[in-house]
Amino acid sequence: RFIAKPCALGLKVQANGPQKAQPNAILEKVFTAITKHPDEKRLEGLSKQLDWDVRSIQRWFRQRRNQEKPSTLRKFCESMWRFTFYLYIFTYGVRFLKKTPWLWNTRQCWSGYPYQPLMPDLHYYYIVELSFYWSLMFSQFIDVKRKDFGIMFTHHIVAVTLISFSYVTNLTRVGTLILCLHDAADIVLEAAKMANYCKCQKLSDLLFLTFAVVFIVSRLGIYPLWILNTTLFELYEALGNFPAFWVFNVLLMVLQILHCLWSYLIIKAAYKAISKGKVAKDSRSDVESSSDEEETVPRSKAPHSTVATNGTSGANGTNGYLTGATSSEEH
């Protein structure tokens, strides 16, 4: 509110949200109580009831759906907050791990286990990370839902469970390695989003491709070869079989499956960025649009208007919109 918003306005980030649909009690009732995507039959019924043409009713529903999406300013502020947190906690993690013997020798994670002292710096690192992931899990139900809501919710549950379980069982040394490794890519992702909201497309593309490389290298390369190697093999060699060993590693494997799913989505988006020269947008910013988006006042039905309600057969027909339009208003 006091830092991110002034920064966004200074960077000329659009403060207004999507264009609002004009108030209409009948359409609002259908939208909230029945359906947000009316079919052909319902559109025709509403057209007769309101004396609007089908195209105007389609436009109203599109604008009403877009109205529920967050503004660019709100998304910029959210990304700036997360960027600030990830940058701070990653810097703190690197500075802390540089002083530890287990950064370069992961076998030190199990030296003297379970009688390893809990250092104040490590305790602080854990508590801050745990509180952040709790906040992410709860805020998912308050914020506008993303397309990957299910995957993200699963990730947050696994993250909170892993952090809590490793803290309770004193597997905190390897936990710090996992936390620091995961924060690296998130910094670049939030920076790419902010550049996109500021309409710095080239910078956004560069940052997104950098994020893709960092994510894949860290999550599909370093994570299994460094983290899973020590938790599956070095831990077993040092301490043998015990219940926490299986619970901890099952959670880490679930995390790796999520990494694979995200990597697939990221590679698709990176390919789109390279082939089309534009990074895929944040899934929450997909505002439905068409060439008639500027038209705000519904037109009354006229005998000479040619309206298609469900697809068109003419060469100029586009998904149920007016065909053969010649007036400047239609264009």
CSV table of C-alpha atoms in Angstrom, one decimal:
chain,number,residue,atom,x,y,z
A,1,ARG,CA,0.0,0.0,0.0
A,2,PHE,CA,2.7,2.5,1.0
A,3,ILE,CA,5.6,1.2,-1.1
A,4,ALA,CA,4.5,-1.0,-4.0
A,5,LYS,CA,1.6,1.2,-5.1
A,6,PRO,CA,3.5,4.4,-5.4
A,7,CYS,CA,6.3,2.5,-7.3
A,8,ALA,CA,3.7,1.1,-9.7
A,9,LEU,CA,2.1,4.5,-10.3
A,10,GLY,CA,5.6,6.0,-10.9
A,11,LEU,CA,6.3,3.2,-13.5
A,12,LYS,CA,3.0,4.1,-15.3
A,13,VAL,CA,1.4,0.8,-14.4
A,14,GLN,CA,-2.3,0.9,-15.4
A,15,ALA,CA,-4.3,1.6,-12.3
A,16,ASN,CA,-7.8,0.9,-13.8
A,17,GLY,CA,-9.2,-2.6,-13.9
A,18,PRO,CA,-11.1,-4.1,-16.8
A,19,GLN,CA,-14.0,-2.2,-18.3
A,20,LYS,CA,-17.1,-2.6,-16.2
A,21,ALA,CA,-20.4,-3.8,-17.7
A,22,GLN,CA,-23.3,-1.4,-17.4
A,23,PRO,CA,-25.7,-2.3,-14.6
A,24,ASN,CA,-28.6,-4.6,-15.6
A,25,ALA,CA,-30.6,-6.5,-13.0
A,26,ILE,CA,-31.8,-9.3,-15.3
A,27,LEU,CA,-28.4,-10.1,-16.7
A,28,GLU,CA,-26.8,-9.8,-13.3
A,29,LYS,CA,-29.2,-12.3,-11.9
A,30,VAL,CA,-28.4,-14.8,-14.7
A,31,PHE,CA,-24.7,-14.2,-14.2
A,32,THR,CA,-24.6,-14.7,-10.4
A,33,ALA,CA,-27.4,-17.4,-10.0
A,34,ILE,CA,-27.4,-19.4,-13.2
A,35,THR,CA,-24.4,-19.2,-15.5
A,36,LYS,CA,-21.4,-17.0,-16.5
A,37,HIS,CA,-21.3,-18.5,-20.0
A,38,PRO,CA,-24.9,-18.6,-21.4
A,39,ASP,CA,-25.5,-20.9,-24.3
A,40,GLU,CA,-27.2,-20.2,-27.6
A,41,LYS,CA,-30.8,-20.9,-26.3
A,42,ARG,CA,-30.4,-18.7,-23.3
A,43,LEU,CA,-28.9,-15.9,-25.3
A,44,GLU,CA,-31.8,-15.9,-27.7
A,45,GLY,CA,-34.3,-15.8,-24.7
A,46,LEU,CA,-32.5,-12.9,-23.1
A,47,SER,CA,-32.3,-11.1,-26.5
A,48,LYS,CA,-36.1,-11.2,-26.8
A,49,GLN,CA,-36.7,-10.3,-23.1
A,50,LEU,CA,-34.4,-7.2,-23.1
A,51,ASP,CA,-34.8,-6.2,-26.8
A,52,TRP,CA,-31.0,-6.4,-27.2
A,53,ASP,CA,-29.2,-8.2,-30.0
A,54,VAL,CA,-27.2,-11.3,-29.1
A,55,ARG,CA,-23.9,-9.6,-29.8
A,56,SER,CA,-24.6,-7.0,-27.1
A,57,ILE,CA,-25.5,-9.6,-24.5
A,58,GLN,CA,-22.4,-11.6,-25.3
A,59,ARG,CA,-20.4,-8.5,-24.8
A,60,TRP,CA,-22.0,-7.7,-21.5
A,61,PHE,CA,-21.2,-11.2,-20.2
A,62,ARG,CA,-17.6,-10.9,-21.4
A,63,GLN,CA,-17.2,-7.5,-19.7
A,64,ARG,CA,-18.9,-8.9,-16.5
A,65,ARG,CA,-16.5,-11.9,-16.4
A,66,ASN,CA,-13.5,-9.6,-16.9
A,67,GLN,CA,-14.8,-7.3,-14.2
A,68,GLU,CA,-13.9,-10.0,-11.6
A,69,LYS,CA,-10.3,-10.2,-12.6
A,70,PRO,CA,-7.7,-8.2,-10.6
A,71,SER,CA,-6.3,-4.9,-12.0
A,72,THR,CA,-2.7,-4.7,-13.3
A,73,LEU,CA,-1.9,-2.4,-10.4
A,74,ARG,CA,-3.0,-5.0,-7.9
A,75,LYS,CA,-1.0,-7.8,-9.6
A,76,PHE,CA,2.1,-5.6,-9.7
A,77,CYS,CA,1.8,-4.8,-6.0
A,78,GLU,CA,1.5,-8.6,-5.2
A,79,SER,CA,4.5,-9.4,-7.4
A,80,MET,CA,6.6,-6.7,-5.9
A,81,TRP,CA,5.8,-7.9,-2.4
A,82,ARG,CA,6.8,-11.5,-3.3
A,83,PHE,CA,9.9,-10.3,-5.1
A,84,THR,CA,11.0,-8.4,-2.1
A,85,PHE,CA,10.4,-11.3,0.2
A,86,TYR,CA,12.1,-13.9,-2.0
A,87,LEU,CA,15.1,-11.6,-2.6
A,88,TYR,CA,15.5,-10.9,1.1
A,89,ILE,CA,15.1,-14.6,2.3
A,90,PHE,CA,17.3,-15.9,-0.5
A,91,THR,CA,20.1,-13.5,0.4
A,92,TYR,CA,19.7,-14.4,4.1
A,93,GLY,CA,19.8,-18.1,3.3
A,94,VAL,CA,23.0,-17.7,1.2
A,95,ARG,CA,24.7,-15.7,3.9
A,96,PHE,CA,23.7,-18.2,6.5
A,97,LEU,CA,24.7,-21.3,4.5
A,98,LYS,CA,28.1,-19.9,3.6
A,99,LYS,CA,29.1,-20.3,7.2
A,100,THR,CA,27.9,-23.9,7.5
A,101,PRO,CA,29.9,-27.1,6.8
A,102,TRP,CA,27.0,-28.9,5.1
A,103,LEU,CA,26.7,-26.5,2.1
A,104,TRP,CA,29.5,-28.2,0.2
A,105,ASN,CA,29.6,-31.5,2.0
A,106,THR,CA,26.0,-32.8,2.4
A,107,ARG,CA,27.1,-35.7,4.6
A,108,GLN,CA,27.6,-33.1,7.3
A,109,CYS,CA,23.7,-32.8,7.4
A,110,TRP,CA,23.7,-36.2,9.2
A,111,SER,CA,26.8,-35.8,11.3
A,112,GLY,CA,25.7,-36.2,15.0
A,113,TYR,CA,22.0,-36.6,14.1
A,114,PRO,CA,19.7,-36.3,15.9
A,115,TYR,CA,21.7,-34.4,18.5
A,116,GLN,CA,22.4,-31.3,16.5
A,117,PRO,CA,22.0,-27.9,18.1
A,118,LEU,CA,19.3,-25.6,16.7
A,119,MET,CA,21.2,-22.4,16.0
A,120,PRO,CA,19.3,-19.1,16.4
A,121,ASP,CA,19.9,-18.1,12.7
A,122,LEU,CA,18.6,-21.4,11.5
A,123,HIS,CA,15.6,-21.1,13.8
A,124,TYR,CA,14.8,-17.7,12.4
A,125,TYR,CA,15.2,-18.9,8.8
A,126,TYR,CA,12.7,-21.7,9.4
A,127,ILE,CA,10.1,-19.7,11.2
A,128,VAL,CA,10.1,-16.9,8.5
A,129,GLU,CA,9.8,-19.4,5.7
A,130,LEU,CA,7.1,-21.4,7.4
A,131,SER,CA,5.0,-18.3,8.1
A,132,PHE,CA,5.4,-17.2,4.5
A,133,TYR,CA,4.1,-20.5,3.1
A,134,TRP,CA,1.2,-20.5,5.6
A,135,SER,CA,0.3,-17.0,4.3
A,136,LEU,CA,0.4,-18.2,0.7
A,137,MET,CA,-1.9,-21.2,1.5
A,138,PHE,CA,-4.5,-19.0,3.1
A,139,SER,CA,-4.3,-16.1,0.7
A,140,GLN,CA,-5.2,-18.5,-2.2
A,141,PHE,CA,-8.8,-18.6,-1.0
A,142,ILE,CA,-9.0,-14.8,-0.8
A,143,ASP,CA,-7.2,-13.9,-4.1
A,144,VAL,CA,-8.6,-14.5,-7.5
A,145,LYS,CA,-8.2,-18.1,-8.4
A,146,ARG,CA,-5.4,-19.0,-10.8
A,147,LYS,CA,-5.6,-21.7,-13.4
A,148,ASP,CA,-3.0,-23.8,-11.5
A,149,PHE,CA,-4.9,-23.5,-8.2
A,150,GLY,CA,-4.9,-27.3,-7.5
A,151,ILE,CA,-1.2,-27.7,-8.2
A,152,MET,CA,-0.3,-24.6,-6.1
A,153,PHE,CA,-2.5,-25.7,-3.2
A,154,THR,CA,-0.9,-29.1,-3.2
A,155,HIS,CA,2.6,-27.5,-3.3
A,156,HIS,CA,1.8,-25.2,-0.3
A,157,ILE,CA,0.5,-28.2,1.7
A,158,VAL,CA,3.6,-30.2,0.9
A,159,ALA,CA,5.9,-27.2,1.7
A,160,VAL,CA,4.2,-26.5,5.0
A,161,THR,CA,4.3,-30.2,5.9
A,162,LEU,CA,7.9,-30.6,4.9
A,163,ILE,CA,9.1,-27.5,6.8
A,164,SER,CA,7.1,-28.5,10.0
A,165,PHE,CA,8.1,-32.2,9.8
A,166,SER,CA,11.8,-31.5,9.2
A,167,TYR,CA,11.7,-29.0,12.1
A,168,VAL,CA,10.1,-31.4,14.5
A,169,THR,CA,12.4,-34.3,13.5
A,170,ASN,CA,15.5,-32.0,13.5
A,171,LEU,CA,16.2,-32.5,9.8
A,172,THR,CA,16.8,-28.8,9.6
A,173,ARG,CA,20.3,-28.8,8.0
A,174,VAL,CA,19.1,-30.3,4.7
A,175,GLY,CA,15.9,-28.3,5.1
A,176,THR,CA,17.9,-25.1,4.8
A,177,LEU,CA,19.5,-26.3,1.5
A,178,ILE,CA,16.0,-27.1,0.1
A,179,LEU,CA,14.6,-23.7,1.1
A,180,CYS,CA,17.5,-21.7,-0.4
A,181,LEU,CA,17.4,-23.8,-3.6
A,182,HIS,CA,13.7,-23.2,-4.1
A,183,ASP,CA,13.8,-19.4,-3.5
A,184,ALA,CA,16.3,-18.8,-6.3
A,185,ALA,CA,14.0,-19.2,-9.3
A,186,ASP,CA,11.1,-17.4,-7.7
A,187,ILE,CA,13.0,-14.1,-7.5
A,188,VAL,CA,13.4,-14.0,-11.3
A,189,LEU,CA,9.8,-15.1,-11.9
A,190,GLU,CA,8.4,-12.2,-9.9
A,191,ALA,CA,10.8,-9.7,-11.6
A,192,ALA,CA,9.6,-11.0,-15.0
A,193,LYS,CA,6.0,-10.4,-14.0
A,194,MET,CA,6.7,-6.9,-12.8
A,195,ALA,CA,8.4,-6.1,-16.1
A,196,ASN,CA,5.4,-7.5,-18.0
A,197,TYR,CA,3.0,-5.3,-16.0
A,198,CYS,CA,5.2,-2.3,-16.8
A,199,LYS,CA,5.0,-3.1,-20.5
A,200,CYS,CA,8.7,-3.7,-20.7
A,201,GLN,CA,8.2,-6.6,-23.0
A,202,LYS,CA,11.9,-7.3,-24.0
A,203,LEU,CA,13.0,-7.2,-20.4
A,204,SER,CA,10.1,-9.4,-19.4
A,205,ASP,CA,10.9,-12.0,-22.1
A,206,LEU,CA,14.6,-12.0,-21.1
A,207,LEU,CA,13.7,-12.5,-17.4
A,208,PHE,CA,11.2,-15.2,-18.1
A,209,LEU,CA,13.7,-17.2,-20.2
A,210,THR,CA,16.2,-16.7,-17.4
A,211,PHE,CA,13.6,-18.0,-14.9
A,212,ALA,CA,13.0,-21.0,-17.2
A,213,VAL,CA,16.7,-21.9,-17.2
A,214,VAL,CA,17.2,-21.3,-13.5
A,215,PHE,CA,14.0,-23.3,-12.6
A,216,ILE,CA,14.8,-26.3,-14.8
A,217,VAL,CA,18.5,-26.4,-13.7
A,218,SER,CA,17.7,-26.1,-10.0
A,219,ARG,CA,14.5,-28.2,-9.8
A,220,LEU,CA,15.3,-30.9,-12.3
A,221,GLY,CA,19.1,-31.0,-12.0
A,222,ILE,CA,20.4,-29.8,-8.7
A,223,TYR,CA,17.4,-30.9,-6.6
A,224,PRO,CA,17.5,-34.6,-7.5
A,225,LEU,CA,21.3,-34.9,-7.9
A,226,TRP,CA,22.1,-32.9,-4.7
A,227,ILE,CA,19.1,-33.0,-2.3
A,228,LEU,CA,17.5,-36.3,-3.1
A,229,ASN,CA,20.9,-38.0,-3.4
A,230,THR,CA,21.7,-37.1,0.2
A,231,THR,CA,18.2,-37.7,1.7
A,232,LEU,CA,17.8,-41.1,-0.1
A,233,PHE,CA,21.4,-42.5,0.0
A,234,GLU,CA,23.7,-40.6,2.3
A,235,LEU,CA,21.1,-40.5,5.1
A,236,TYR,CA,20.4,-44.2,4.8
A,237,GLU,CA,24.2,-44.9,4.9
A,238,ALA,CA,24.7,-42.8,8.0
A,239,LEU,CA,21.6,-43.7,10.0
A,240,GLY,CA,19.9,-46.7,8.4
A,241,ASN,CA,16.2,-47.2,8.2
A,242,PHE,CA,13.8,-45.3,10.5
A,243,PRO,CA,10.2,-44.0,10.1
A,244,ALA,CA,11.0,-40.4,9.5
A,245,PHE,CA,13.3,-41.4,6.7
A,246,TRP,CA,10.4,-42.7,4.6
A,247,VAL,CA,7.9,-39.9,5.4
A,248,PHE,CA,10.5,-37.2,4.6
A,249,ASN,CA,11.5,-38.8,1.3
A,250,VAL,CA,8.0,-39.4,0.2
A,251,LEU,CA,7.2,-35.7,0.7
A,252,LEU,CA,10.4,-34.8,-1.2
A,253,MET,CA,9.4,-37.1,-4.1
A,254,VAL,CA,5.9,-35.5,-4.3
A,255,LEU,CA,7.7,-32.1,-4.6
A,256,GLN,CA,9.8,-33.5,-7.4
A,257,ILE,CA,6.6,-34.6,-9.3
A,258,LEU,CA,5.3,-31.0,-9.0
A,259,HIS,CA,8.6,-29.8,-10.3
A,260,CYS,CA,8.2,-31.9,-13.4
A,261,LEU,CA,4.6,-30.7,-14.0
A,262,TRP,CA,5.7,-27.0,-13.7
A,263,SER,CA,8.7,-27.6,-15.9
A,264,TYR,CA,6.4,-28.9,-18.7
A,265,LEU,CA,4.3,-25.7,-18.4
A,266,ILE,CA,7.3,-23.5,-18.3
A,267,ILE,CA,8.9,-25.1,-21.4
A,268,LYS,CA,5.6,-24.6,-23.3
A,269,ALA,CA,5.5,-21.0,-22.3
A,270,ALA,CA,9.2,-20.5,-23.1
A,271,TYR,CA,8.7,-22.1,-26.6
A,272,LYS,CA,5.8,-19.7,-27.1
A,273,ALA,CA,7.9,-16.8,-26.1
A,274,ILE,CA,10.7,-17.7,-28.5
A,275,SER,CA,8.4,-18.6,-31.4
A,276,LYS,CA,6.0,-15.6,-31.1
A,277,GLY,CA,8.3,-13.1,-29.4
A,278,LYS,CA,6.1,-12.7,-26.4
A,279,VAL,CA,6.0,-14.3,-23.0
A,280,ALA,CA,2.7,-16.0,-21.9
A,281,LYS,CA,0.7,-13.8,-19.6
A,282,ASP,CA,0.0,-14.4,-16.0
A,283,SER,CA,-3.0,-16.7,-16.0
A,284,ARG,CA,-5.0,-14.3,-13.9
A,285,SER,CA,-4.6,-11.5,-16.5
A,286,ASP,CA,-6.3,-13.3,-19.4
A,287,VAL,CA,-8.9,-10.7,-20.2
A,288,GLU,CA,-11.4,-11.8,-22.8
A,289,SER,CA,-11.3,-9.4,-25.7
A,290,SER,CA,-12.4,-8.9,-29.3
A,291,SER,CA,-12.6,-6.2,-31.9
A,292,ASP,CA,-15.8,-4.9,-30.4
A,293,GLU,CA,-14.5,-4.4,-26.9
A,294,GLU,CA,-14.8,-0.6,-27.0
A,295,GLU,CA,-18.5,-0.7,-27.6
A,296,THR,CA,-20.2,-0.2,-24.3
A,297,VAL,CA,-23.8,0.7,-25.0
A,298,PRO,CA,-26.0,-2.2,-26.2
A,299,ARG,CA,-27.8,-1.6,-29.4
A,300,SER,CA,-31.5,-2.3,-29.7
A,301,LYS,CA,-32.5,-5.0,-32.1
A,302,ALA,CA,-33.2,-3.8,-35.6
A,303,PRO,CA,-34.9,-5.6,-38.5
A,304,HIS,CA,-31.9,-5.1,-40.8
A,305,SER,CA,-29.3,-6.4,-38.4
A,306,THR,CA,-27.8,-9.7,-39.3
A,307,VAL,CA,-27.0,-11.7,-36.2
A,308,ALA,CA,-25.5,-15.2,-35.8
A,309,THR,CA,-26.0,-16.8,-32.4
A,310,ASN,CA,-23.9,-19.9,-32.6
A,311,GLY,CA,-21.2,-19.8,-35.3
A,312,THR,CA,-21.5,-18.4,-38.8
A,313,SER,CA,-21.3,-19.7,-42.3
A,314,GLY,CA,-20.1,-16.5,-43.9
A,315,ALA,CA,-16.5,-15.7,-44.6
A,316,ASN,CA,-16.5,-12.8,-42.1
A,317,GLY,CA,-18.2,-14.7,-39.3
A,318,THR,CA,-16.4,-15.0,-36.0
A,319,ASN,CA,-17.7,-17.1,-33.2
A,320,GLY,CA,-21.3,-16.0,-33.1
A,321,TYR,CA,-20.7,-12.3,-33.7
A,322,LEU,CA,-22.3,-10.1,-36.4
A,323,THR,CA,-21.5,-11.0,-39.9
A,324,GLY,CA,-21.1,-8.8,-42.9
A,325,ALA,CA,-20.9,-5.6,-40.8
A,326,THR,CA,-20.1,-2.5,-42.7
A,327,SER,CA,-20.6,0.4,-40.3
A,328,SER,CA,-17.7,2.1,-38.5
A,329,GLU,CA,-19.2,1.1,-35.2
A,330,GLU,CA,-18.9,-2.6,-36.0
A,331,HIS,CA,-15.3,-2.2,-37.0
